XYZ file of C-alpha atoms in Angstrom:
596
model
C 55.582 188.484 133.348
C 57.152 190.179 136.943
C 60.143 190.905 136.013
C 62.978 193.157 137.381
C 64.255 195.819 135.685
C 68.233 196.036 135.571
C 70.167 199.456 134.320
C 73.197 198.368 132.261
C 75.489 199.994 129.635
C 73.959 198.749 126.786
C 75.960 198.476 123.109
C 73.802 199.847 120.426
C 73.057 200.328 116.753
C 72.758 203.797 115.486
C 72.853 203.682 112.189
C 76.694 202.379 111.260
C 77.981 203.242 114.511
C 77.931 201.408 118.066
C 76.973 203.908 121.003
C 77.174 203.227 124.509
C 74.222 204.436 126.320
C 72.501 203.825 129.674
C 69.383 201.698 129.207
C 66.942 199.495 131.064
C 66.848 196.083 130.581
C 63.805 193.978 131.445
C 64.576 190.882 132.736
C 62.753 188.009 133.962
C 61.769 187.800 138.082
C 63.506 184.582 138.135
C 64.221 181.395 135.683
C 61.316 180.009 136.973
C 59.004 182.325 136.038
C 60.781 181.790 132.059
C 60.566 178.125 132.212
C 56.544 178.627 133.249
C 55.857 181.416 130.669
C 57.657 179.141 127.880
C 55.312 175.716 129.068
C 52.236 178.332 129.372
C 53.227 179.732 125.319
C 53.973 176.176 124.044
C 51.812 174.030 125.957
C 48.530 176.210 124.625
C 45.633 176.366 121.743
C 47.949 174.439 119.471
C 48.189 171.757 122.069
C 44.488 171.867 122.913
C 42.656 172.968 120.093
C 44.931 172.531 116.988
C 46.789 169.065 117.539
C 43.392 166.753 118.100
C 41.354 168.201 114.412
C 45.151 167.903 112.299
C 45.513 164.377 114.382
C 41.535 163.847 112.914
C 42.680 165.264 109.483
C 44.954 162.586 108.820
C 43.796 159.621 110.255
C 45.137 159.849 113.937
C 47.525 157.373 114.749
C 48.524 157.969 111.239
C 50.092 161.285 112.632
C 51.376 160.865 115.419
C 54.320 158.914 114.159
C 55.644 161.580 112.149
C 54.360 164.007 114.942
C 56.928 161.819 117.215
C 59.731 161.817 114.387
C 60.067 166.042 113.519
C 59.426 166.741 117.188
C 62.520 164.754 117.978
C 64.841 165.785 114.709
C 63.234 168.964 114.051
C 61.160 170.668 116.499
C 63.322 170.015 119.813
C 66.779 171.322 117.609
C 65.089 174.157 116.801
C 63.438 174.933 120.005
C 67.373 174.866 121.947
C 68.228 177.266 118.956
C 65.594 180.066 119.378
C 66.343 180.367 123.005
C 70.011 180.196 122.829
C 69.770 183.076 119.976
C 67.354 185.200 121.824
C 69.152 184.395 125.306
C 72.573 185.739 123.763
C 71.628 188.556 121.387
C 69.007 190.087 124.355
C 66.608 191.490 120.743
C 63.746 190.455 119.668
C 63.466 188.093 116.956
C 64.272 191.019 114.177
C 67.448 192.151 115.736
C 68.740 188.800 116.760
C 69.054 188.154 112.549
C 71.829 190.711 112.554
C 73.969 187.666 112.468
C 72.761 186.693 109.123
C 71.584 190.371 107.728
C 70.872 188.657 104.255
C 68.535 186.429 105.918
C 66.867 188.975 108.085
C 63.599 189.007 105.876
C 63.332 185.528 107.549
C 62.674 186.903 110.860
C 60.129 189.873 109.001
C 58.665 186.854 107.229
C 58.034 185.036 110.775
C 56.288 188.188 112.502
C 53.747 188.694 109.665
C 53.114 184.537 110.085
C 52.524 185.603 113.864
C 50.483 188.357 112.939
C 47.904 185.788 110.947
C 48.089 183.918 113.790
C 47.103 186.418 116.667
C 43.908 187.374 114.756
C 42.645 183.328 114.522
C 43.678 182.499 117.948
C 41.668 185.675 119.045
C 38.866 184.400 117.362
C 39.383 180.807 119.136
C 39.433 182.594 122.554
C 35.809 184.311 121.047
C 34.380 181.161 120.576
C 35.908 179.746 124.359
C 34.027 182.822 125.793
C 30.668 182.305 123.921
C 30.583 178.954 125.403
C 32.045 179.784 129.031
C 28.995 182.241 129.365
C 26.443 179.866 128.391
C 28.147 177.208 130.727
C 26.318 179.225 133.511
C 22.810 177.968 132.101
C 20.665 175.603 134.093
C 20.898 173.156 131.433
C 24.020 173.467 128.734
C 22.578 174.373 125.417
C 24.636 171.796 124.006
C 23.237 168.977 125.993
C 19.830 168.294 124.134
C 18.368 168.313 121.013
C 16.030 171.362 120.044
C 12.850 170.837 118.429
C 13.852 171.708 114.851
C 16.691 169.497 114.943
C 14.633 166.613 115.711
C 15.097 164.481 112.058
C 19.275 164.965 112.052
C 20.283 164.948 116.021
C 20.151 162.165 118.233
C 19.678 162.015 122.312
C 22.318 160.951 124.502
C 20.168 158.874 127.158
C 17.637 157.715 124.414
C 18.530 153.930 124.083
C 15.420 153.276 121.986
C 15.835 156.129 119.444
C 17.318 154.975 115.723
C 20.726 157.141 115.850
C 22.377 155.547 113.184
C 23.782 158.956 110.324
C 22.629 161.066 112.921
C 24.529 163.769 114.537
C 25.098 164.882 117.887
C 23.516 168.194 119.854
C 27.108 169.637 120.792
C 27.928 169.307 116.689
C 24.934 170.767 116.066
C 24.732 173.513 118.433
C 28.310 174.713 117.644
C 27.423 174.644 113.621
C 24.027 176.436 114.069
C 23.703 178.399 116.652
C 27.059 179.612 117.588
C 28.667 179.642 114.000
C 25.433 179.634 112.137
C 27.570 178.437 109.700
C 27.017 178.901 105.795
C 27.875 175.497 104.185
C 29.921 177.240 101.405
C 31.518 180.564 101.025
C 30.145 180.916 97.105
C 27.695 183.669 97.911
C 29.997 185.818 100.374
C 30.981 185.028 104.109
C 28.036 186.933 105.355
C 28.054 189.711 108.223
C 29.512 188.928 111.661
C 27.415 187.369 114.655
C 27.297 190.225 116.857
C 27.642 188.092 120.196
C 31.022 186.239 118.910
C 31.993 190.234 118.189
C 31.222 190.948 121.957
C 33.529 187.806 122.818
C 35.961 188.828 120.415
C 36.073 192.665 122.035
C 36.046 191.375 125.480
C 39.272 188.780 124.534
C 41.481 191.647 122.306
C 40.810 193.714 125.750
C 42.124 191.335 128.040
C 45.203 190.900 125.184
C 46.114 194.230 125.960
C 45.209 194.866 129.181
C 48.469 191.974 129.895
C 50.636 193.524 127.098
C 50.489 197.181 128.475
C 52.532 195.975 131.692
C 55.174 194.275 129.086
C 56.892 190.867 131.164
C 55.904 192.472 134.545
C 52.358 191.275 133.957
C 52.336 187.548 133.234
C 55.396 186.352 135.263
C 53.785 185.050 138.546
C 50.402 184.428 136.960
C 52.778 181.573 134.648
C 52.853 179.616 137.770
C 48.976 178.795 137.174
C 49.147 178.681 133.207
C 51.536 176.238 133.268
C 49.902 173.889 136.035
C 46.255 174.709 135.768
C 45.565 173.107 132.055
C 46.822 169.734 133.612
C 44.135 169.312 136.227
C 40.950 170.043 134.234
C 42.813 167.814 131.167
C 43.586 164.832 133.748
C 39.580 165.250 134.820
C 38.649 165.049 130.731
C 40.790 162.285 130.346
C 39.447 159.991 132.797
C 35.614 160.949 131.868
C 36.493 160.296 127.748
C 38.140 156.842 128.737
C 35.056 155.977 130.615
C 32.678 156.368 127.990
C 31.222 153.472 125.933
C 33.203 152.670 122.692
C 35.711 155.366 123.609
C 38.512 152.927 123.530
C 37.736 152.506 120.092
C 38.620 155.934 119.517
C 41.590 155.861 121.452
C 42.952 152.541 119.645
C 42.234 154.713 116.194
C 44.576 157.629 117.382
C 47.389 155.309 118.473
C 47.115 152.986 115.458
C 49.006 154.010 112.386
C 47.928 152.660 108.827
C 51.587 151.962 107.866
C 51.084 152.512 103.978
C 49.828 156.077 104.692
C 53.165 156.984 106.278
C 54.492 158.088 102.911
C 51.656 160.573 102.376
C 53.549 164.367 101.891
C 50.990 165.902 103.539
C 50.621 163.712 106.840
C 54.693 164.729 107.343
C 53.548 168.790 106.304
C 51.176 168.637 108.883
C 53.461 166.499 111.076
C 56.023 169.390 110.760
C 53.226 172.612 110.820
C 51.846 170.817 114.139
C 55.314 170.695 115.576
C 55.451 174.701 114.798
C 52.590 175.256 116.958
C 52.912 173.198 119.495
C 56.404 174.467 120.476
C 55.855 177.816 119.171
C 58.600 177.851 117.405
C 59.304 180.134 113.765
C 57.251 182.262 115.004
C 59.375 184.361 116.802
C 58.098 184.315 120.171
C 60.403 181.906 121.660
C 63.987 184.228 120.594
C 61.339 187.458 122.404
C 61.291 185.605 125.818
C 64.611 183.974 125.565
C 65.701 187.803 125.288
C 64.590 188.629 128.788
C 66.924 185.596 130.343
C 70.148 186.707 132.089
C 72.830 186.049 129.493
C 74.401 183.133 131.703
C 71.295 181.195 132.594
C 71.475 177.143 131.291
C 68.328 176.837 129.506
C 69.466 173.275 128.278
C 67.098 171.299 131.344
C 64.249 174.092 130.450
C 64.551 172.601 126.961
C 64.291 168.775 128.015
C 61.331 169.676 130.505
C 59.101 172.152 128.007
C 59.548 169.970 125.094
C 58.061 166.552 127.203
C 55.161 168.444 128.478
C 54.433 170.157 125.302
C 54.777 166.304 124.230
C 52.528 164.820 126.802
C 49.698 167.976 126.962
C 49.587 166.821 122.938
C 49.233 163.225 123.765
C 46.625 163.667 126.571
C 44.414 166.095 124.240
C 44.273 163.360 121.629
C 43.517 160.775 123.680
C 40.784 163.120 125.358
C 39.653 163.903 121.675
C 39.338 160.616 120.025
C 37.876 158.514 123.003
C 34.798 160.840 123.296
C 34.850 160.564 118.726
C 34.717 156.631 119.283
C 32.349 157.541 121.578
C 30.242 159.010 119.161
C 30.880 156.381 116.473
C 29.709 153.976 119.046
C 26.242 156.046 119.331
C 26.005 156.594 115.563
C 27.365 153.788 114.196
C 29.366 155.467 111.952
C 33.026 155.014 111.203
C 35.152 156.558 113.210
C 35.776 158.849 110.250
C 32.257 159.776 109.911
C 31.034 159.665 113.478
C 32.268 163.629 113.324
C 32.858 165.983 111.022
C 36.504 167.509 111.597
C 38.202 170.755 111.318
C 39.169 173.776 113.553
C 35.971 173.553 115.652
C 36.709 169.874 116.755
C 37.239 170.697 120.308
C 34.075 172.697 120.265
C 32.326 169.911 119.329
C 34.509 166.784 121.055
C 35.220 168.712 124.343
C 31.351 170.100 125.134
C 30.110 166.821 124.174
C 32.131 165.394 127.010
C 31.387 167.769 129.756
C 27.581 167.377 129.119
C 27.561 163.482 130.166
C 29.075 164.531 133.542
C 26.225 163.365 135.770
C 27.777 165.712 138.659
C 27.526 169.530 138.250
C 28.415 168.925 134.523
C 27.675 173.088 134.698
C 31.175 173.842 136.621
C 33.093 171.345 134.614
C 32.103 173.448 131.530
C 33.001 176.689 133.405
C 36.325 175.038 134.388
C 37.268 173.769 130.915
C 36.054 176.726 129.169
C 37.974 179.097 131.254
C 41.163 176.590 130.910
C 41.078 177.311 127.383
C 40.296 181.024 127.238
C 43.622 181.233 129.610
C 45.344 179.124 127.371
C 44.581 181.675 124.271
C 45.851 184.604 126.907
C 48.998 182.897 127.150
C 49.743 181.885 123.380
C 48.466 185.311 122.748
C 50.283 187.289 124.876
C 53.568 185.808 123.603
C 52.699 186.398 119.782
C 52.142 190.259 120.850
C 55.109 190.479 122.944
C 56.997 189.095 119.901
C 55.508 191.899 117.672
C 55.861 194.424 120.231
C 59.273 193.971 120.805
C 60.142 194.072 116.634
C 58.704 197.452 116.912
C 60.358 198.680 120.555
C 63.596 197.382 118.841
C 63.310 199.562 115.987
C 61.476 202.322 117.751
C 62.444 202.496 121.677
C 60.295 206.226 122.469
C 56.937 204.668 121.915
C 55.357 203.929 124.760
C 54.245 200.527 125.612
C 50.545 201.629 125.868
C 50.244 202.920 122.521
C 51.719 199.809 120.970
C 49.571 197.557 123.035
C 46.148 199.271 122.334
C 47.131 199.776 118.719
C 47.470 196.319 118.099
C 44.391 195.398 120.144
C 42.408 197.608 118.011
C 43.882 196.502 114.632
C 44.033 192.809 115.655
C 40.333 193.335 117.027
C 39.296 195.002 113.214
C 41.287 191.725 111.706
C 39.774 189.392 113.260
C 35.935 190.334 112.760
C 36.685 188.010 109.244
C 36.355 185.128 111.293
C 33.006 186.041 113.452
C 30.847 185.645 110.119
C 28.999 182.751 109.366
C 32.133 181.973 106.866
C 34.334 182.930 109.560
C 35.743 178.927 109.496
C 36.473 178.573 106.048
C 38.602 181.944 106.387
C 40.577 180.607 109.034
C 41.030 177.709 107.427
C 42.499 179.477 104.339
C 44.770 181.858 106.569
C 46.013 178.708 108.767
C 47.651 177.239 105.709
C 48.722 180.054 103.517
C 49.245 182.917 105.330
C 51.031 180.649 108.707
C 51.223 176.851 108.175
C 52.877 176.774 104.570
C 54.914 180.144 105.120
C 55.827 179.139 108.545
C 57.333 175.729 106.565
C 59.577 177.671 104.090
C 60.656 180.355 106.794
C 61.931 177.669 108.816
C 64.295 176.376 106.254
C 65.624 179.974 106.093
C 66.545 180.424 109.714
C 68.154 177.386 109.873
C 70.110 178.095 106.683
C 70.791 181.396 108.259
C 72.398 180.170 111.347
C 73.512 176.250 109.959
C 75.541 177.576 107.308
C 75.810 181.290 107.067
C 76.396 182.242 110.534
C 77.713 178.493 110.958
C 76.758 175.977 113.000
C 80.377 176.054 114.147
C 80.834 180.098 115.265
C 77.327 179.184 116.870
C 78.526 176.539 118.955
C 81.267 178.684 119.735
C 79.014 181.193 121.151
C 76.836 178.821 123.704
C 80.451 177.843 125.296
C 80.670 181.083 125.748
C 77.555 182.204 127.030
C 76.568 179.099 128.874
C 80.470 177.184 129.495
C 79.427 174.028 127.550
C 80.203 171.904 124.619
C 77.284 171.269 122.212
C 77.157 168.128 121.444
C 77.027 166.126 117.802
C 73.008 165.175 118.427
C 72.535 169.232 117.910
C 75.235 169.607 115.358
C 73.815 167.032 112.794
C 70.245 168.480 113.330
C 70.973 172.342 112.818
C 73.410 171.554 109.621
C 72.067 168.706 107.786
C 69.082 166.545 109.429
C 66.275 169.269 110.292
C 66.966 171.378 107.252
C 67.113 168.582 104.579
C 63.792 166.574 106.510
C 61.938 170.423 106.085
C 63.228 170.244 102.729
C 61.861 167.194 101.502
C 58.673 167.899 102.758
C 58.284 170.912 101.222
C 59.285 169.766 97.477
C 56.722 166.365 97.981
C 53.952 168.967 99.723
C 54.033 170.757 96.563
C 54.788 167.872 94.027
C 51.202 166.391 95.826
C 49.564 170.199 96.541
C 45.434 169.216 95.820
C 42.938 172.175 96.454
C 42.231 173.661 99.966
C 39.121 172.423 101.119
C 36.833 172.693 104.359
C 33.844 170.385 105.196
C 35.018 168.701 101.821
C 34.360 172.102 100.551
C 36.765 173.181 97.561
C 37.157 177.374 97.714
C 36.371 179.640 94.847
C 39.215 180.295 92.823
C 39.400 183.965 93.542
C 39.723 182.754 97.301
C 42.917 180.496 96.212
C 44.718 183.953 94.876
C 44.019 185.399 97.807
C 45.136 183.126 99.743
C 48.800 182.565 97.512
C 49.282 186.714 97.708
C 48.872 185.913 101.785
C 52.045 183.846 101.128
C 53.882 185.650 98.754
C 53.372 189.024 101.938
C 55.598 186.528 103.741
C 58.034 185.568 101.793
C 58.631 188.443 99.876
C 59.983 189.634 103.056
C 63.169 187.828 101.966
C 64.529 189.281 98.869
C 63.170 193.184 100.339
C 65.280 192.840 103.517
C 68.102 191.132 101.682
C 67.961 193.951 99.302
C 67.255 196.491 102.071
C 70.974 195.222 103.849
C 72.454 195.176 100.477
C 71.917 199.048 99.706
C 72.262 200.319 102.912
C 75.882 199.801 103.082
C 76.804 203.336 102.034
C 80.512 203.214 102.583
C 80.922 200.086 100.374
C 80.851 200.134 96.576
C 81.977 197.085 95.476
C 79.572 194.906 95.326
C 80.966 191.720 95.986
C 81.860 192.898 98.712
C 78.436 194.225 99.459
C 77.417 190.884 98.999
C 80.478 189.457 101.578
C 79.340 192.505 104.079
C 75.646 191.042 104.054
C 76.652 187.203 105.102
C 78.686 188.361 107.982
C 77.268 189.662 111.342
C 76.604 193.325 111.489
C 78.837 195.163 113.644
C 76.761 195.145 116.640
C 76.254 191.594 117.025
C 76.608 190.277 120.523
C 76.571 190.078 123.996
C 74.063 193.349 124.641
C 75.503 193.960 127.902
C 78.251 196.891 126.980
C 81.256 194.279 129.196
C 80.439 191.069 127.998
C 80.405 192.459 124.227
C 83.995 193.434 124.534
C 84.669 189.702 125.840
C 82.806 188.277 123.297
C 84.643 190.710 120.751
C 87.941 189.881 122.035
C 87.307 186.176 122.054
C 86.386 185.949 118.697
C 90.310 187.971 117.433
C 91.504 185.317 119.667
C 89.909 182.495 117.291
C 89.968 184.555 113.873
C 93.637 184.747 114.252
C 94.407 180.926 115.430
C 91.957 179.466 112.364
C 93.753 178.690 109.078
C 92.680 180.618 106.356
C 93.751 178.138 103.322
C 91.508 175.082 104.332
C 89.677 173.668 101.307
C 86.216 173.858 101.077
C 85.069 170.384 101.930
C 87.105 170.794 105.178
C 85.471 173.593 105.972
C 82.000 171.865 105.833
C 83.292 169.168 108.137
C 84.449 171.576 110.860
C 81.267 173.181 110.743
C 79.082 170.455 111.176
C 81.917 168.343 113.464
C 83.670 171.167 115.344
């Protein structure tokens, strides 16, 4: 992302003691070029490729009602707070927690739910390029049905043929020949498909190619992320809605069944969605809110990221299901049964699309195709800026290079799991334990962190200020009591109603399960270790209540990073410590922190 680099005295943790050194600061070209990077992280895969097969999952317009609710009460809330606490701390997502360092296994907990996620959205930007190749063909491989497929596929243009229970050639092509997927994992998950491992090398290369350069890189290439998506989705949208019995489809996504609304796990994928979308508990979000110049008002790039991330959802959906009740209206199958669902839906829904253009349907596929591929570069990108910047924080002498090529070498290694012929059913399992269900629990953490141990009240204090402005109750309610008790409840009915993880309808072997709970246990672990970690390394303290007292305050270098603004910010808060009233009750205390 071009930014520009700025030398300021920057305050410092060494150990227990603050130094004042001369450092360079990488800030962002301009707030434009933030406010496009954010749309091009949020509005990405988990727009495109994620939101349509959960929508699908559980019964479209089913979802999108809670999808509505938590993005309003939960996902917005929580977006404002990343970016203020990454805009006014200047770390990355690690260093930010020093104002919680009890909680700071939260933020750990987050990056290794990122690092799951970077392998599996490499492997989505493998697939992308396995099909943007072939686009170039004469006639798309996904268009027709080949000879041995003759008893289960059906032909588009054949108005004669029987093609009721049959399936279509873009199902079929992506299940056979790109996949050549194993319809169980029981015997192993097989070797990977050595084309999907050339896609796979040729996307972890282009990962780090744009992460060696750090922001500089991406900054005025965000102008086309951000706007390019919308053009070849508005195109999509107007072919799906023109298709026979794609209205069908379209009523099925906005049509809730009322009586499933109380299902746990529509709301746990209502919130998980919400995660992706926005990109938020993930860390990424405090990473580029640290490059912002401490004074910028990110509350308008809030309102405008948020509806677009909305609306890109929305419009994928609608894309989505219109070409499914398509498809029912060829098979005659339910709209349930007209396509089998999952994380390859948009390989499936998308192609199918594309191949009834009657015009050039060839550069529609090479437009789409490369659409998404520079989605995944974006989403991407952002995950490894988020881990490389945990690391920089930690270690500033290592070059940018190394870090960059040594994650696009073990992120490559990682993600040849999910190039096998069981390659789905893997991702499926790391989606939910390893990111999804981990993300769920982290979440409640950070917002504990700063609701209630930093306090939603010394919080609010800081945005006046950093940004001169009152918060107002709408933001106070969510961070203290709304958001965190909503993520609460789902969590305690998701796992009062857990059933086994299936794909394809699919149940995994049980071996695959205990995998798949240690992949959650790396995560959350993270808690009590760092907790413990802040506990012991207070050398000069013995007491340990006291320890404990020391470990819910801010460290000692918490603030402003710029070496002037920290001594404001210092001074400031003597001015407030010694003006509060130290005998108010506890119940009073609540109220002021919630109420101001």
């Amino acid at each position: 992302m071009s930014g520009i680099i700025k030398s300021e005295a920057l305050l410092v943790a060494d150990g227990h003691r603050g130094s004042r050194i001369k450092n360079e600061k990488e800030q962002w070209g301009s707030g434009i070029e933030f406010l496009f990077s954010c749309i091009s992280l949020s509005v990405g895969l988990g727009n495109i490729w994620r939101f349509p097969y959960i929508a699908f999952q559980n019964g479209g317009g089913t979802f999108v009602i809670p999808y509505l609710i938590v993005l309003l009460i939960i996902g917005r809330p929580i977006y404002y707070m990343e970016i203020v606490l990454g805009q006014f701390s200047s770390k990355g997502c690690l260093q930010a927690f020093n104002m919680a360092p009890i909680l700071k296994g939260v933020a750990a907990g987050q990056v290794m739910a990122t690092m799951a996620s970077i392998t599996y959205y490499s492997s989505v930007m493998a697939l992308t390029l396995r099909f943007l190749f072939v686009s170039f063909f004469p006639i798309l491989p996904w268009s027709y049905c080949r000879s041995d497929w003759i008893a289960e596929c059906f032909e588009a243009d054949n108005s004669v043929e029987n093609k009721t229970n049959k399936i279509s050639p873009a199902e079929l092509y992506f299940h056979k020949i790109v996949l050549r997927e194993y319809d169980n994992i029981n015997g192993g998950i097989g070797l990977p498909n050595w084309d999907l491992v050339i896609c796979l090398a040729i996307s972890w290369f282009i990962i780090g190619a744009v992460l060696i350069k750090g922001i500089k890189s991406s900054g005025k290439a965000a102008y086309f992320l951000g706007t390019f998506p919308y053009i070849i989705l508005l195109v999509l949208l107007i072919r799906a809605v023109t298709l026979p019995g794609a209205m069908h489809g379209i009523k099925f996504f906005f049509t809730p069944v009322w009586k499933n609304l109380i299902n746990p796990m529509v709301w746990y994928s209502a919130v998980t969605q919400v995660f992706f979308s926005l990109a938020i508990c993930f860390g990424t979000l405090i990473t580029y809110a640290s490059y912002n110049n401490f004074s910028r008002n990110v509350y308008n790039d809030i309102v405008i990221i948020t509806t677009m991330d909305t609306c890109s959802s929305i419009i994928a959906g609608s894309i989505t299901f219109g070409i499914v009740g398509h498809l029912s209206y060829e098979t005659k199958n339910s709209i349930d049964d007209a396509v089998k669902g999952g994380a390859g839906l948009a390989f499936i829904t998308y192609p199918d699309a594309i191949a009834k253009f009657k015009i050039l349907p060839q550069a529609f596929a090479v437009l789409f195709f490369s659409m998404l591929f520079i989605l995944g570069v974006g989403s991407t990108v952002g995950m490894g800026s988020c881990i490389i910047r945990v690391i920089k924080d930690r270690f500033p002498s290592i070059s940018n290079w190394s870090l960059s090529m040594s994650l696009s070498v073990i992120g490559f290694m990682c993600s040849l799991v999910y190039m096998t012929p069981g390659g789905q059913f893997i991702l499926n399992l790391v989606d939910f334990y390893a990111v999804s269900f981990t993300a769920l629990i982290l979440a409640i953490g950070e917002l504990m962190a700063i609701g209630w141990i930093y306090g939603v009240k010394r919080f609010c204090e800081d945005i006046k200020f950093m940004l001169g402005i009152n918060t107002s109750i709408y933001w106070r309610l969510c961070w203290s009591l709304i958001s965190p008790v909503l993520l609460l409840s789902v969590l305690i009915y998701t796992l009062l109603d857990l059933k086994p993880l299936t794909y394809k309808n699919q149940e995994y072997p049980i071996e695959v399960h205990v995998i798949g709970w240690c992949l959650t246990a790396l995560g959350l672990l993270q808690i009590p270790l760092w907790a413990g970690y802040a506990f012991y390394h207070q050398d000069n303290e013995r007491n340990s209540k006291q320890k404990i007292f020391n470990c819910l305050r801010p460290s000692s270098s918490w603030g402003p990073l710029n070496a002037h603004l920290h001594q404001q910010y210092k001074e400031q808060r003597l001015k407030l410590q010694n003006n509060q009233e130290n005998n108010k009750n506890i119940f009073h205390k609540i109220y002021e922190n919630i109420f101001g």
